[in-house]
Coordinates of C-alpha atoms in Angstrom, one line a residue:
Chain A
D16 CA 53.7 72.1 67.2
A17 CA 52.4 75.4 68.3
G18 CA 52.5 74.5 72.0
I19 CA 48.8 74.9 72.8
T20 CA 47.5 73.7 76.2
Q21 CA 43.8 73.4 77.0
S22 CA 42.5 73.0 80.5
P23 CA 40.7 71.2 81.8
R24 CA 40.8 68.3 79.4
H25 CA 37.5 66.9 80.7
K26 CA 34.8 68.5 82.8
V27 CA 31.3 67.4 83.9
T28 CA 29.0 70.0 85.4
E29 CA 25.4 70.8 86.0
T30 CA 23.0 73.0 84.1
G31 CA 23.1 76.6 85.2
T32 CA 26.6 76.6 86.6
P33 CA 29.3 78.9 85.1
V34 CA 32.2 77.2 83.3
T35 CA 35.5 78.6 82.1
L36 CA 37.8 76.9 79.7
R37 CA 41.4 78.0 79.3
C38 CA 43.7 78.0 76.3
H39 CA 47.4 78.8 76.7
Q40 CA 49.9 79.1 73.9
T41 CA 53.6 79.4 73.9
E42 CA 54.2 80.5 70.2
N43 CA 53.2 84.2 70.5
H44 CA 50.6 83.8 67.8
R45 CA 48.4 86.8 67.2
Y46 CA 45.2 85.0 66.5
M47 CA 43.4 82.7 68.9
Y48 CA 40.1 80.9 68.2
W49 CA 37.5 78.8 70.1
Y50 CA 35.6 76.1 68.2
R51 CA 33.1 73.5 69.2
Q52 CA 32.9 70.1 67.5
D53 CA 29.6 68.1 67.6
P54 CA 28.6 64.9 65.8
G55 CA 27.1 65.7 62.4
H56 CA 28.7 69.1 62.2
G57 CA 32.0 70.5 61.1
L58 CA 34.0 72.5 63.6
R59 CA 32.1 75.8 64.3
L60 CA 33.7 79.0 65.4
I61 CA 32.5 80.4 68.7
H62 CA 34.7 83.5 69.2
Y63 CA 38.1 84.6 68.1
S64 CA 40.7 87.1 69.1
Y65 CA 43.0 89.2 66.9
G66 CA 45.0 90.7 69.7
V67 CA 45.1 91.4 73.4
K68 CA 41.6 92.6 74.4
D69 CA 40.5 92.4 70.8
T70 CA 37.8 89.8 70.2
D71 CA 34.9 89.1 67.9
K72 CA 32.0 86.8 67.5
G73 CA 31.9 83.7 65.4
E74 CA 29.1 81.6 64.0
V75 CA 27.8 80.2 67.3
S76 CA 28.6 82.8 69.9
D77 CA 25.3 82.9 71.8
G78 CA 25.7 81.8 75.4
Y79 CA 29.5 82.3 75.3
S80 CA 31.9 85.1 76.2
V81 CA 35.7 85.3 75.9
S82 CA 38.5 87.3 77.3
R83 CA 42.1 87.8 76.3
S84 CA 44.2 89.8 78.8
K85 CA 47.5 88.4 77.7
T86 CA 48.8 87.2 74.3
E87 CA 49.3 83.7 75.5
D88 CA 45.9 83.1 77.2
F89 CA 42.4 83.0 75.8
L90 CA 39.5 82.1 78.1
L91 CA 36.0 80.9 77.1
T92 CA 33.2 81.3 79.6
L93 CA 29.8 79.8 79.7
E94 CA 27.9 82.1 82.0
S95 CA 25.1 79.6 82.7
A96 CA 25.8 76.3 81.1
T97 CA 23.0 74.5 79.2
S98 CA 22.8 70.9 78.0
S99 CA 23.0 72.1 74.4
Q100 CA 26.6 73.3 75.2
T101 CA 27.7 69.7 75.8
S102 CA 30.5 69.4 73.2
V103 CA 34.2 69.1 72.6
Y104 CA 35.8 72.5 72.6
F105 CA 39.0 73.2 70.6
C106 CA 41.3 76.2 70.9
A107 CA 43.4 77.1 67.9
T108 CA 46.1 79.7 67.1
G109 CA 47.5 81.3 64.0
Q110 CA 50.0 84.0 63.2
Q111 CA 48.2 85.2 60.1
T112 CA 44.7 84.4 58.8
N113 CA 46.0 82.9 55.5
Q114 CA 48.2 80.4 57.3
P115 CA 47.2 77.1 58.9
Q116 CA 45.7 77.2 62.3
H117 CA 47.3 75.0 65.1
F118 CA 44.8 73.2 67.4
G119 CA 44.9 72.1 70.9
D120 CA 43.7 68.6 71.9
G121 CA 40.3 69.8 73.1
T122 CA 38.2 69.9 76.2
R123 CA 35.4 67.5 76.5
L124 CA 32.6 69.2 78.4
S125 CA 29.5 67.4 79.6
I126 CA 26.6 69.4 81.1
L127 CA 24.0 67.4 82.9
Chain B
K5 CA 25.3 79.7 51.5
N6 CA 28.9 78.8 52.0
Q7 CA 29.2 75.1 52.3
V8 CA 31.9 72.3 52.2
E9 CA 30.8 68.8 51.4
Q10 CA 33.0 65.8 51.8
S11 CA 32.7 62.3 50.5
P12 CA 32.6 59.5 51.3
Q13 CA 31.5 59.9 54.9
S14 CA 33.6 56.9 55.9
L15 CA 36.0 54.5 54.2
I16 CA 37.7 51.3 55.1
I17 CA 40.8 50.2 53.2
L18 CA 43.6 47.6 53.6
E19 CA 47.0 48.6 54.7
G20 CA 49.2 49.4 51.7
K21 CA 46.4 50.5 49.4
N22 CA 45.8 54.0 48.1
C23 CA 42.7 56.0 48.5
T24 CA 41.2 59.4 47.5
L25 CA 38.9 61.6 49.5
Q26 CA 36.7 64.2 47.9
C27 CA 35.8 67.8 48.8
N28 CA 33.3 70.1 47.0
Y29 CA 32.8 73.6 48.1
T30 CA 30.5 76.6 47.4
V31 CA 32.5 79.2 49.2
S32 CA 32.8 82.6 47.6
P33 CA 35.0 84.6 47.3
F34 CA 37.6 81.9 47.7
S35 CA 40.9 82.4 49.5
N36 CA 42.4 79.0 50.2
L37 CA 41.6 75.4 50.9
R38 CA 43.1 73.3 53.7
W39 CA 43.2 69.7 54.6
Y40 CA 43.5 68.6 58.2
K41 CA 44.0 65.2 59.8
Q42 CA 42.3 64.5 63.1
D43 CA 43.2 61.5 65.2
T44 CA 40.7 60.2 67.7
G45 CA 40.8 62.3 70.8
R46 CA 43.2 64.9 69.4
G47 CA 43.0 68.2 67.7
P48 CA 43.2 68.6 63.9
V49 CA 46.7 68.8 62.4
S50 CA 47.3 70.7 59.1
L51 CA 48.3 68.6 56.1
T52 CA 48.2 71.1 53.3
I53 CA 47.0 74.6 52.4
M54 CA 46.4 75.7 48.8
T55 CA 45.5 79.0 47.1
F56 CA 43.4 79.1 43.9
S57 CA 46.6 79.2 41.8
E58 CA 48.0 76.0 43.2
N59 CA 46.7 72.7 41.6
T60 CA 48.7 70.2 43.6
K61 CA 50.5 70.1 46.9
S62 CA 52.2 67.2 48.6
N63 CA 53.1 66.4 52.2
G64 CA 54.8 63.0 52.3
R65 CA 52.3 60.3 51.2
Y66 CA 49.5 62.9 51.1
T67 CA 48.8 64.7 47.9
A68 CA 46.1 67.3 47.6
T69 CA 44.7 68.6 44.4
L70 CA 42.5 71.7 43.7
D71 CA 40.3 72.6 40.8
A72 CA 39.2 76.2 41.5
D73 CA 37.0 76.2 38.4
T74 CA 34.9 73.3 39.4
K75 CA 35.3 74.0 43.2
Q76 CA 36.6 70.6 43.9
S77 CA 39.5 69.2 45.9
S78 CA 40.8 65.8 46.6
L79 CA 43.2 64.2 49.0
H80 CA 45.1 61.2 47.8
I81 CA 46.8 58.9 50.3
T82 CA 49.5 56.6 48.9
A83 CA 50.5 53.3 50.4
S84 CA 48.3 53.7 53.5
Q85 CA 49.5 52.8 56.9
L86 CA 47.6 51.9 60.1
S87 CA 48.5 55.3 61.5
D88 CA 46.5 57.0 58.7
S89 CA 43.3 55.9 60.4
A90 CA 41.7 59.2 61.3
S91 CA 39.2 61.8 60.2
Y92 CA 40.2 64.0 57.3
I93 CA 38.7 67.4 57.3
C94 CA 38.5 69.8 54.3
V95 CA 38.4 73.5 55.2
V96 CA 37.8 76.5 52.9
S97 CA 38.7 80.0 53.8
A98 CA 36.7 82.9 52.4
Q99 CA 38.8 85.8 51.1
A100 CA 40.0 88.4 53.6
G101 CA 38.3 86.9 56.6
T102 CA 39.1 84.8 59.6
A103 CA 36.0 82.6 59.1
L104 CA 36.8 79.1 58.0
I105 CA 34.1 76.8 56.7
F106 CA 34.7 73.2 57.8
G107 CA 33.5 70.1 56.2
K108 CA 32.2 67.3 58.4
G109 CA 35.1 65.1 57.6
T110 CA 35.8 61.6 56.1
T111 CA 36.6 58.9 58.6
L112 CA 39.3 56.6 57.2
S113 CA 40.0 53.2 58.8
V114 CA 43.0 51.3 57.6
S115 CA 43.1 47.6 58.5
S116 CA 45.8 45.1 58.4

């Protein structure tokens, strides 16, 4: 496995609060991704990174920001959480874009 | 619009039986097609990845086929086991990009 650790694994918070999710990898993969998974939808890309301090938006980036200050860490921040951001968030990594991505086990986030 | 459609949405089979899951896509230009297995509460795990020149690829009891002309793929599971109970996700990659288009998955339940 790619050695991906997501933290926290579960979080409950209130609307309007800031939330930061962390993804840590031990495989030195170049690419890192944040997805959300919701019932009735396939996984959707929020943001991705193609190197330290190099990030770009995905399909559903509104309301989210990311940072990657080290190869091994990729942070996802919800500046002011809303109930529509209740979801399961997955981090993934990959060495090249034409190779399989390796996923963490997700963070279940509930915003009340 | 790039889309990935999977069928059936859910499937129940008896242990030891075979089954086939379907994936149709309208992604263009096409780069590769991937099948992932996602156990409940876990992240997706890669089963196979195929480019347009590959018709068949196997991974143990899992065999994926690809028809790039009709834009269809299937995942065949042989001699099913209880541990095959999971969601199977078809993912298509557009050429020269990091964006992956995820299907909604087929939920397979294997009963004894």
